[in-house]
PDB file of C-alpha atoms in Angstrom:
ATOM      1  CA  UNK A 242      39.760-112.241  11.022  1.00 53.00           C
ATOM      2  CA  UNK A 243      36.935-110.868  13.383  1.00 58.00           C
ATOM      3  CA  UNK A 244      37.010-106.941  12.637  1.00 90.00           C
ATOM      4  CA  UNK A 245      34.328-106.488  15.173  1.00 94.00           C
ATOM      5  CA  UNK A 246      33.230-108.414  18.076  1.00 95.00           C
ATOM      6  CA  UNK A 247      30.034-108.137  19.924  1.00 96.00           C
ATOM      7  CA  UNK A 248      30.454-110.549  23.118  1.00 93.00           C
ATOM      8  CA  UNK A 249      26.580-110.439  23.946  1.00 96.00           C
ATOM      9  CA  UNK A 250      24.428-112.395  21.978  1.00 94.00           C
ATOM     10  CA  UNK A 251      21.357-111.647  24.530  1.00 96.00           C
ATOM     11  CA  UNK A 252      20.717-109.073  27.385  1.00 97.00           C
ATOM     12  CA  UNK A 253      17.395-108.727  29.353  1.00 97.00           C
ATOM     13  CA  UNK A 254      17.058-105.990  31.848  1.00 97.00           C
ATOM     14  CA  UNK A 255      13.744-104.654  33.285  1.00 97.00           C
ATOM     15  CA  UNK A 256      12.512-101.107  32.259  1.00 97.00           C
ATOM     16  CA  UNK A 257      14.892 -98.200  33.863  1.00 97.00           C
ATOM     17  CA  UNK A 258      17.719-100.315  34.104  1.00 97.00           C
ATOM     18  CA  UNK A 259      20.737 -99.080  32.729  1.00 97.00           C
ATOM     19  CA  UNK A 260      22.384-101.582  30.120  1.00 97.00           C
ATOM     20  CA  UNK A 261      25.955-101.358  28.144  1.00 97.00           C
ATOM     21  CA  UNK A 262      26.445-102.886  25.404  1.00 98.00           C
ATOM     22  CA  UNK A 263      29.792-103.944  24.418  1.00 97.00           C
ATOM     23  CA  UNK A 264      31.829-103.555  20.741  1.00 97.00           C
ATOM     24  CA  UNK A 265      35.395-104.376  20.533  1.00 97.00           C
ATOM     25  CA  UNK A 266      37.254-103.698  17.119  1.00 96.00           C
ATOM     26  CA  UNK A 267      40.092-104.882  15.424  1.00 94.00           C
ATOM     27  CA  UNK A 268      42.188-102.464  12.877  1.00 92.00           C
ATOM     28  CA  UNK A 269      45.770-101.656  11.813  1.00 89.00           C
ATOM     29  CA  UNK A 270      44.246 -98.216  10.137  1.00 88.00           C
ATOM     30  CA  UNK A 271      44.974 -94.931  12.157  1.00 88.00           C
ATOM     31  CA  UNK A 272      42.064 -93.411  10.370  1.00 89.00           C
ATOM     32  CA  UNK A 273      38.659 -95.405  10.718  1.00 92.00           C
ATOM     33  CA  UNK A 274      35.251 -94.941  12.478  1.00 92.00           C
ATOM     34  CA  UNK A 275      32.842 -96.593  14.264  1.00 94.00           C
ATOM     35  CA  UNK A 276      29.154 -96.963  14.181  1.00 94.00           C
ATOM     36  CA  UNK A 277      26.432 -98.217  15.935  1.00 96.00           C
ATOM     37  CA  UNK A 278      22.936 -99.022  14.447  1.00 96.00           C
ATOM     38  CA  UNK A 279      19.691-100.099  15.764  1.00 96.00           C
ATOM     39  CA  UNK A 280      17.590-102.870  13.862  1.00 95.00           C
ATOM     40  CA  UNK A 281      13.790-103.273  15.244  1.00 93.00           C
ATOM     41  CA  UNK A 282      11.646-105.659  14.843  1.00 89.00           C
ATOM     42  CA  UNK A 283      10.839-104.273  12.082  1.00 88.00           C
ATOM     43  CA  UNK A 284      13.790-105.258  10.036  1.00 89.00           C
ATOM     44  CA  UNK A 285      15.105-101.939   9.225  1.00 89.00           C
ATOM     45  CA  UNK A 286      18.418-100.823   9.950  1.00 93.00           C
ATOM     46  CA  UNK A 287      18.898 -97.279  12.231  1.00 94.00           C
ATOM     47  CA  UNK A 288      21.867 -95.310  12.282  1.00 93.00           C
ATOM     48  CA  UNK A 289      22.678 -94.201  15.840  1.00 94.00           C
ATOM     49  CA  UNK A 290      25.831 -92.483  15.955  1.00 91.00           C
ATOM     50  CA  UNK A 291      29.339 -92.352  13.761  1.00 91.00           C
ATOM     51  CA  UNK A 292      33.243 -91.770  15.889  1.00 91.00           C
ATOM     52  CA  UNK A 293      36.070 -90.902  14.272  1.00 89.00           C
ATOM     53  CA  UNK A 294      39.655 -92.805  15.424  1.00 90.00           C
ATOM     54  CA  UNK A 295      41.114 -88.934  16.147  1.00 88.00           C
ATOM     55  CA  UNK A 296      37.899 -88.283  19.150  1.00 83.00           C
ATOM     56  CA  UNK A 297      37.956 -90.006  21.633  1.00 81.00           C
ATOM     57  CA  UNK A 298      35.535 -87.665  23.303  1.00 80.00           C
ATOM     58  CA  UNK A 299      32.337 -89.345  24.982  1.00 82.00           C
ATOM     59  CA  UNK A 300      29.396 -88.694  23.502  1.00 83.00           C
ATOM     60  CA  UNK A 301      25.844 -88.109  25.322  1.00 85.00           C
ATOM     61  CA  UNK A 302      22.253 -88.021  23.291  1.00 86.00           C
ATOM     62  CA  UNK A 303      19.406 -88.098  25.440  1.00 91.00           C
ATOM     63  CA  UNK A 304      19.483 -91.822  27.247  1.00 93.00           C
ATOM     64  CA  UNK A 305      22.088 -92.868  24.903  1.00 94.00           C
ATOM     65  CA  UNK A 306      25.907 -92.579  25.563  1.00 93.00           C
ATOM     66  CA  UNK A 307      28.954 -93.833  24.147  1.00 93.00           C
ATOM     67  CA  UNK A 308      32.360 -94.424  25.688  1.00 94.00           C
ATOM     68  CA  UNK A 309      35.419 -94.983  22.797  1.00 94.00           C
ATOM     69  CA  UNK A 310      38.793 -95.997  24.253  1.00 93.00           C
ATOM     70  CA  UNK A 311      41.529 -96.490  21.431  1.00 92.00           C
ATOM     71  CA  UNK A 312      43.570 -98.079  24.358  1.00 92.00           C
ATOM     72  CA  UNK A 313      41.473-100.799  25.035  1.00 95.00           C
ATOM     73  CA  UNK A 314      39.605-100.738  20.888  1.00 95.00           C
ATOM     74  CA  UNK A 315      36.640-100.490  22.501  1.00 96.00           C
ATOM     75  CA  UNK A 316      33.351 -98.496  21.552  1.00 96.00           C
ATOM     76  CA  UNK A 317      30.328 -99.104  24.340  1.00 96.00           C
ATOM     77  CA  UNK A 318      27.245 -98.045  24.445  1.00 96.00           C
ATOM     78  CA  UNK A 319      25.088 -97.532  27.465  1.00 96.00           C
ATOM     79  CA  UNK A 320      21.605 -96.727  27.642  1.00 96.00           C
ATOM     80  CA  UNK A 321      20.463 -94.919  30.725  1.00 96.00           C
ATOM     81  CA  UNK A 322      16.827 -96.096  31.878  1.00 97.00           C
ATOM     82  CA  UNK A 323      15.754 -98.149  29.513  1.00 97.00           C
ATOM     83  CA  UNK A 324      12.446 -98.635  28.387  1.00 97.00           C
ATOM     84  CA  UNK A 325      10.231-100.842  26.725  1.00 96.00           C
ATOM     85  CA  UNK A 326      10.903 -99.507  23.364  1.00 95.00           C
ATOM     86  CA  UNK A 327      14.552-100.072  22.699  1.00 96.00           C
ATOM     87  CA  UNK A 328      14.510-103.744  22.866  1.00 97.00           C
ATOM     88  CA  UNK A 329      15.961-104.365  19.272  1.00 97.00           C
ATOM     89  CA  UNK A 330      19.425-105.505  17.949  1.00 96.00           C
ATOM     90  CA  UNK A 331      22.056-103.327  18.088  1.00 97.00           C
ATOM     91  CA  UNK A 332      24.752-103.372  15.851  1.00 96.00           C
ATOM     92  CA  UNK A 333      28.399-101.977  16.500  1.00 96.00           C
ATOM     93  CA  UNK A 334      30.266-101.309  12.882  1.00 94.00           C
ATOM     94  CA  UNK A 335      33.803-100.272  11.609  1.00 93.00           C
ATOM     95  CA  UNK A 336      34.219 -98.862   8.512  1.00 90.00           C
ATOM     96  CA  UNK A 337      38.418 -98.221   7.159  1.00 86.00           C
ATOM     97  CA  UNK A 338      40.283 -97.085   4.395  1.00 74.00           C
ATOM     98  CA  UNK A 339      38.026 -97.455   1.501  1.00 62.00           C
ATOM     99  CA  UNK A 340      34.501 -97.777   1.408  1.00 58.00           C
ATOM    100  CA  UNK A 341      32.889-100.780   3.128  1.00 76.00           C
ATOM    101  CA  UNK A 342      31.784-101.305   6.489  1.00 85.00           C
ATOM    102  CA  UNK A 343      31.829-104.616   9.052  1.00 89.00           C
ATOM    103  CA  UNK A 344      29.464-105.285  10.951  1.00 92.00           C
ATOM    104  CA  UNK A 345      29.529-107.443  14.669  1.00 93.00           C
ATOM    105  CA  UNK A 346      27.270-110.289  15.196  1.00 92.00           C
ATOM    106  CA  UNK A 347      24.603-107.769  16.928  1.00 95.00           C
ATOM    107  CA  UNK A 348      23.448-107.728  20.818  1.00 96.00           C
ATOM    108  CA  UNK A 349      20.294-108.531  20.906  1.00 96.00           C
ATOM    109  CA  UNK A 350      17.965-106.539  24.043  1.00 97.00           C
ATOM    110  CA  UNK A 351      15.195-107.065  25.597  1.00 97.00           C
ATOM    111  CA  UNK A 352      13.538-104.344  28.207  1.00 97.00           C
ATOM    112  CA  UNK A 353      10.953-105.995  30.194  1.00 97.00           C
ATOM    113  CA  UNK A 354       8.169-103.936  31.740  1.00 95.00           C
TER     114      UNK A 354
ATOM    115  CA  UNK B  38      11.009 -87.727   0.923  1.00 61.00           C
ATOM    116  CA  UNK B  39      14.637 -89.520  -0.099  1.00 69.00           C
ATOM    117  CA  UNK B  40      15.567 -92.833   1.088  1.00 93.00           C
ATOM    118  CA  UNK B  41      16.148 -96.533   0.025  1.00 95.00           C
ATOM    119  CA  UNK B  42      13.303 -99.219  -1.520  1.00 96.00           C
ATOM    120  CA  UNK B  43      13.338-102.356  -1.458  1.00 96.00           C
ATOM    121  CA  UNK B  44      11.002-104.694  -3.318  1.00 95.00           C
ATOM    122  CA  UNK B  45       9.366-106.835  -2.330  1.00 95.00           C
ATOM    123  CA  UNK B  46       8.923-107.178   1.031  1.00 94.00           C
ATOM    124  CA  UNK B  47       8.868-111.223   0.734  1.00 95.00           C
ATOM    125  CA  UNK B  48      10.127-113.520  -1.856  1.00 93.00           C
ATOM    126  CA  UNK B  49       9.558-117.075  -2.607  1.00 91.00           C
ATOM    127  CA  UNK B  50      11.899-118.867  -4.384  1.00 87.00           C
ATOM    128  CA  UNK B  51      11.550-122.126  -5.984  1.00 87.00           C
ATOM    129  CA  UNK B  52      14.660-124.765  -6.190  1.00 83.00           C
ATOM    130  CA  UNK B  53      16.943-123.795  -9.615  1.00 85.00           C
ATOM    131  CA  UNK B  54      15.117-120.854  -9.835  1.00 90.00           C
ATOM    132  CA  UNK B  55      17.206-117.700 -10.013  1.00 93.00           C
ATOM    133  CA  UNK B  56      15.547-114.563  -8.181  1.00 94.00           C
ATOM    134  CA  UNK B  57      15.825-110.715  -8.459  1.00 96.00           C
ATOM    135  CA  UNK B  58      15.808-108.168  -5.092  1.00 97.00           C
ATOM    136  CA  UNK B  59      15.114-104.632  -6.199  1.00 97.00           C
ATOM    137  CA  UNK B  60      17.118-101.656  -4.167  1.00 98.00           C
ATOM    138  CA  UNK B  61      16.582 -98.228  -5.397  1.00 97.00           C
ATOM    139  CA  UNK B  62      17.416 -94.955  -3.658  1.00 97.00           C
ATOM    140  CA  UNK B  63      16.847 -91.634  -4.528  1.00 96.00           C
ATOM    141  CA  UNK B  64      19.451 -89.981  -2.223  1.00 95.00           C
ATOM    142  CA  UNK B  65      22.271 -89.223  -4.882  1.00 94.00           C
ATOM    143  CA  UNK B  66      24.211 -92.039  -3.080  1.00 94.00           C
ATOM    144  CA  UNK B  67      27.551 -92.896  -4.980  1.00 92.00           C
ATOM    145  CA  UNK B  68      28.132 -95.980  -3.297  1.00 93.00           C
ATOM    146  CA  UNK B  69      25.609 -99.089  -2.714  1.00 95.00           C
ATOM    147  CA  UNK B  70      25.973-102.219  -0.677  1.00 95.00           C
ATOM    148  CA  UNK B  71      24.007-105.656  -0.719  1.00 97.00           C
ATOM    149  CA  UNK B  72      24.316-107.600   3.001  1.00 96.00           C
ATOM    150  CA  UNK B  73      22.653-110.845   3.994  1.00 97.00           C
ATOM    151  CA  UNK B  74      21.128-111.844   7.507  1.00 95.00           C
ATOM    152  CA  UNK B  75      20.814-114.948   9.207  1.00 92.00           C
ATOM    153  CA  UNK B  76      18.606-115.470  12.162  1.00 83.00           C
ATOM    154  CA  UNK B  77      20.663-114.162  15.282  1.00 76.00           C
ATOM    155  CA  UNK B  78      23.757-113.450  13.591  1.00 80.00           C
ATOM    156  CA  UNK B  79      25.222-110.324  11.914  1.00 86.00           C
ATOM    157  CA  UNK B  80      25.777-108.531   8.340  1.00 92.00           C
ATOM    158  CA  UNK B  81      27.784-110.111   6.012  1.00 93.00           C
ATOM    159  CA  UNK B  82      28.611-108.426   2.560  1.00 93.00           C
ATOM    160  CA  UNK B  83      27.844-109.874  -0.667  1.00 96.00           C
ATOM    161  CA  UNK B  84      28.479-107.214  -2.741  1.00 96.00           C
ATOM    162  CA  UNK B  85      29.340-103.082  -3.219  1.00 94.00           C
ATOM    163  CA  UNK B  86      29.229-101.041  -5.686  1.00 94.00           C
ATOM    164  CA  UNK B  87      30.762 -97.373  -5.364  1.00 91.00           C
ATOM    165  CA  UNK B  88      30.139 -96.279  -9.003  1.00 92.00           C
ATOM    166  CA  UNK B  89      27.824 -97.060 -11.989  1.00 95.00           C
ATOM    167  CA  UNK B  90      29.004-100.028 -13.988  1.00 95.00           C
ATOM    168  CA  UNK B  91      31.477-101.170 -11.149  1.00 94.00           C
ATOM    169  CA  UNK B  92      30.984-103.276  -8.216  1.00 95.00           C
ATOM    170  CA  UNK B  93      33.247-105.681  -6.087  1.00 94.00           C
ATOM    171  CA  UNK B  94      32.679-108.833  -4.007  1.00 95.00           C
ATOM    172  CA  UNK B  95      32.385-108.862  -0.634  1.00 92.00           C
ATOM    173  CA  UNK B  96      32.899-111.916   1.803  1.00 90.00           C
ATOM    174  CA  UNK B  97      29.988-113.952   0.576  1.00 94.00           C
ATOM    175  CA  UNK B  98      29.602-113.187  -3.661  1.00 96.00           C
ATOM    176  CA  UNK B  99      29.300-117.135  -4.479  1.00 96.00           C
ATOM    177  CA  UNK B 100      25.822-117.873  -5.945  1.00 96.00           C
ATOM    178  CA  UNK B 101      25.247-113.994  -6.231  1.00 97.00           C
ATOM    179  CA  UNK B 102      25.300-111.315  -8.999  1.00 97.00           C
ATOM    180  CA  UNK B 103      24.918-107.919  -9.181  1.00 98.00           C
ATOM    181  CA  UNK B 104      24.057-104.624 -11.778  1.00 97.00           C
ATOM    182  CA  UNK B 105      24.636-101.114 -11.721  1.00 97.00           C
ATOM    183  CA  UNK B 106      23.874-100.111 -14.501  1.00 97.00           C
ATOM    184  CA  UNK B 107      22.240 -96.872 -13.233  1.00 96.00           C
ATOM    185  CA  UNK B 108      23.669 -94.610  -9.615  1.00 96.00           C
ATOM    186  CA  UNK B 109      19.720 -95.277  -8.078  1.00 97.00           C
ATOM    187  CA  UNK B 110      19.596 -99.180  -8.671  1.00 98.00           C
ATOM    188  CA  UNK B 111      21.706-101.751  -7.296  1.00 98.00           C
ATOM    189  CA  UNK B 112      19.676-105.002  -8.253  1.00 98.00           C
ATOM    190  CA  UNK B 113      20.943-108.560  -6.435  1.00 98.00           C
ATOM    191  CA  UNK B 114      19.844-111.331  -8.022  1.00 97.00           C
ATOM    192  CA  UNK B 115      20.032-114.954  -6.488  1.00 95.00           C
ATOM    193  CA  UNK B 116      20.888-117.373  -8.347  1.00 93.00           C
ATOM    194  CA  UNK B 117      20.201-121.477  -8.607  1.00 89.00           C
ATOM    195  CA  UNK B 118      24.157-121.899  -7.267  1.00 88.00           C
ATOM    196  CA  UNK B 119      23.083-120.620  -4.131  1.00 89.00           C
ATOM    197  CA  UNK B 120      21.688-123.484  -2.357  1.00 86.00           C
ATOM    198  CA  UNK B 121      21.291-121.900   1.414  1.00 90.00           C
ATOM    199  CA  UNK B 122      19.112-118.535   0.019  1.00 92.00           C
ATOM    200  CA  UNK B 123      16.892-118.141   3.045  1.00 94.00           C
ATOM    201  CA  UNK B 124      17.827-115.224   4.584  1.00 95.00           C
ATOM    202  CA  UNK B 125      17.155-111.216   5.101  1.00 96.00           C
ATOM    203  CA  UNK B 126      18.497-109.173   2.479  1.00 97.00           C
ATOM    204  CA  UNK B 127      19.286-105.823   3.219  1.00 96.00           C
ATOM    205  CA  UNK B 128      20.464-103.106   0.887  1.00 97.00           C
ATOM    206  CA  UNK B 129      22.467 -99.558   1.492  1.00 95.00           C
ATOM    207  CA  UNK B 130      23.791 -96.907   0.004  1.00 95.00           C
ATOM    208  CA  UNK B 131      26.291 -94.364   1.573  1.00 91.00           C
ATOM    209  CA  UNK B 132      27.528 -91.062   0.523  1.00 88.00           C
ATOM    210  CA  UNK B 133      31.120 -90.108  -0.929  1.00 80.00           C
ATOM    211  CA  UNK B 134      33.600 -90.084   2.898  1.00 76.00           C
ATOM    212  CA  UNK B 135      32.845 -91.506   5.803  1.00 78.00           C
ATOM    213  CA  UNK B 136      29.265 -91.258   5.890  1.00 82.00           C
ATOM    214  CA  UNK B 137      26.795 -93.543   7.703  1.00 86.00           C
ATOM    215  CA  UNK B 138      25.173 -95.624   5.043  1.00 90.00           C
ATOM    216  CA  UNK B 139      21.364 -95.890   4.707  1.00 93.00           C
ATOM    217  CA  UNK B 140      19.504 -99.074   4.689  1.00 94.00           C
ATOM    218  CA  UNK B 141      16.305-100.126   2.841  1.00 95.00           C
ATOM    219  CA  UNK B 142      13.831-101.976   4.849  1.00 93.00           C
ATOM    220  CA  UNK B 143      14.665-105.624   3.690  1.00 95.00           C
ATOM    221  CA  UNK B 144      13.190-108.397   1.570  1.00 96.00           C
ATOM    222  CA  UNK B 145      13.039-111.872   3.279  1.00 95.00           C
ATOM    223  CA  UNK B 146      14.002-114.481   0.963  1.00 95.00           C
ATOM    224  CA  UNK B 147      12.597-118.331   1.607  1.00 92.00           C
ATOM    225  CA  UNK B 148      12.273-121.744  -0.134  1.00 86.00           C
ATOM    226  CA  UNK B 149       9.305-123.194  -1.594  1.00 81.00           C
TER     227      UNK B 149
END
């Protein structure tokens, strides 16, 4: 079964547009958390942020925030006037009981100047 | 500076040939993961390790095997039963909890 879906494949905006990017998760744990990683062209894989199932507190960092809703399993992320340089794939993960982690298919965006 | 390496950057892989990926970290990481990508789609696990001389299967171990014979080196090799290799390999290692794990910066596996 799909632990985590990421509905967008592909979203284009033009720079200082904000975007949200959508993660839905699936779980029967109480305790789990989500993720969300970054992967540039470059290949490499960038953490971004980690949310326990017990805070459901939105988080802000600079452009980036994140809106967690246990009601709805949902974990979004928005970025606030984008720019050029965070066109990459973004990744939405869930990690439960024990010690792996599943991934979504990825969202992949592109900021046009 | 700690982190994850991978090596090498590309492979080539000829048909019945079995290949080794490197992944070695030097971040005292208990655990350490191998995932495959395919062009527009996610990470899917082959394989995890969370101590030396153990690992498990994860939701794609066919044509795979793994070591870990040492806590910095979690080597995947490919092997001949795998007949769809072509792919992005990344490796990762996480800390003991709920940490974020780490990722390497990938080795792109293709056919000859």
């Amino acid at each position: 079964a799909q632990k985590v879906t990421q509905a967008q494949t592909e979203i284009s905006v033009v720079e200082k547009e904000d975007v949200t990017l959508d993660c839905v998760y699936e779980t029967r744990d109480t305790t789990y958390y989500l993720f969300w990683y970054k992967q540039p062209p470059s290949g490499e894989l960038v953490f971004l942020i980690r949310r326990n199932s017990f805070d459901e507190q939105n988080e802000i960092s600079g452009r980036y925030s994140w809106n967690f809703q246990k009601s709805t399993s949902s974990f979004n992320f928005t970025i606030t006037a984008s720019q050029v340089v965070d066109s990459a794939v973004y990744f939405c993960a869930l990690s439960e009981a024990g010690n792996d982690m599943r991934f979504g298919a990825g969202t992949r965006l592109t900021v046009k100047p | 500076d700690g982190g994850i390496t991978q090596s090498p950057k590309y492979l080539f892989r000829k048909e019945g040939q079995n290949v080794t990926l490197s992944c070695e970290q030097n971040l005292n990481h208990d655990a350490m993961y191998w995932y495959r990508q395919d062009p527009g789609q996610g990470l899917r696990l082959i394989y995890y390790s969370q101590i030396v001389n153990d690992f498990q299967k994860g939701d794609i171990a066919e044509g795979y095997s793994v070591s870990r014979e040492k806590k910095e080196s979690f080597p995947l090799t490919v092997t001949s039963a795998q007949k769809n290799p072509t792919a992005f390999y990344l490796c990762a290692s996480r800390d003991r909890g709920w940490k974020p794990q780490h990722f390497g910066d990938g080795t792109r596996l293709s056919i000859l």
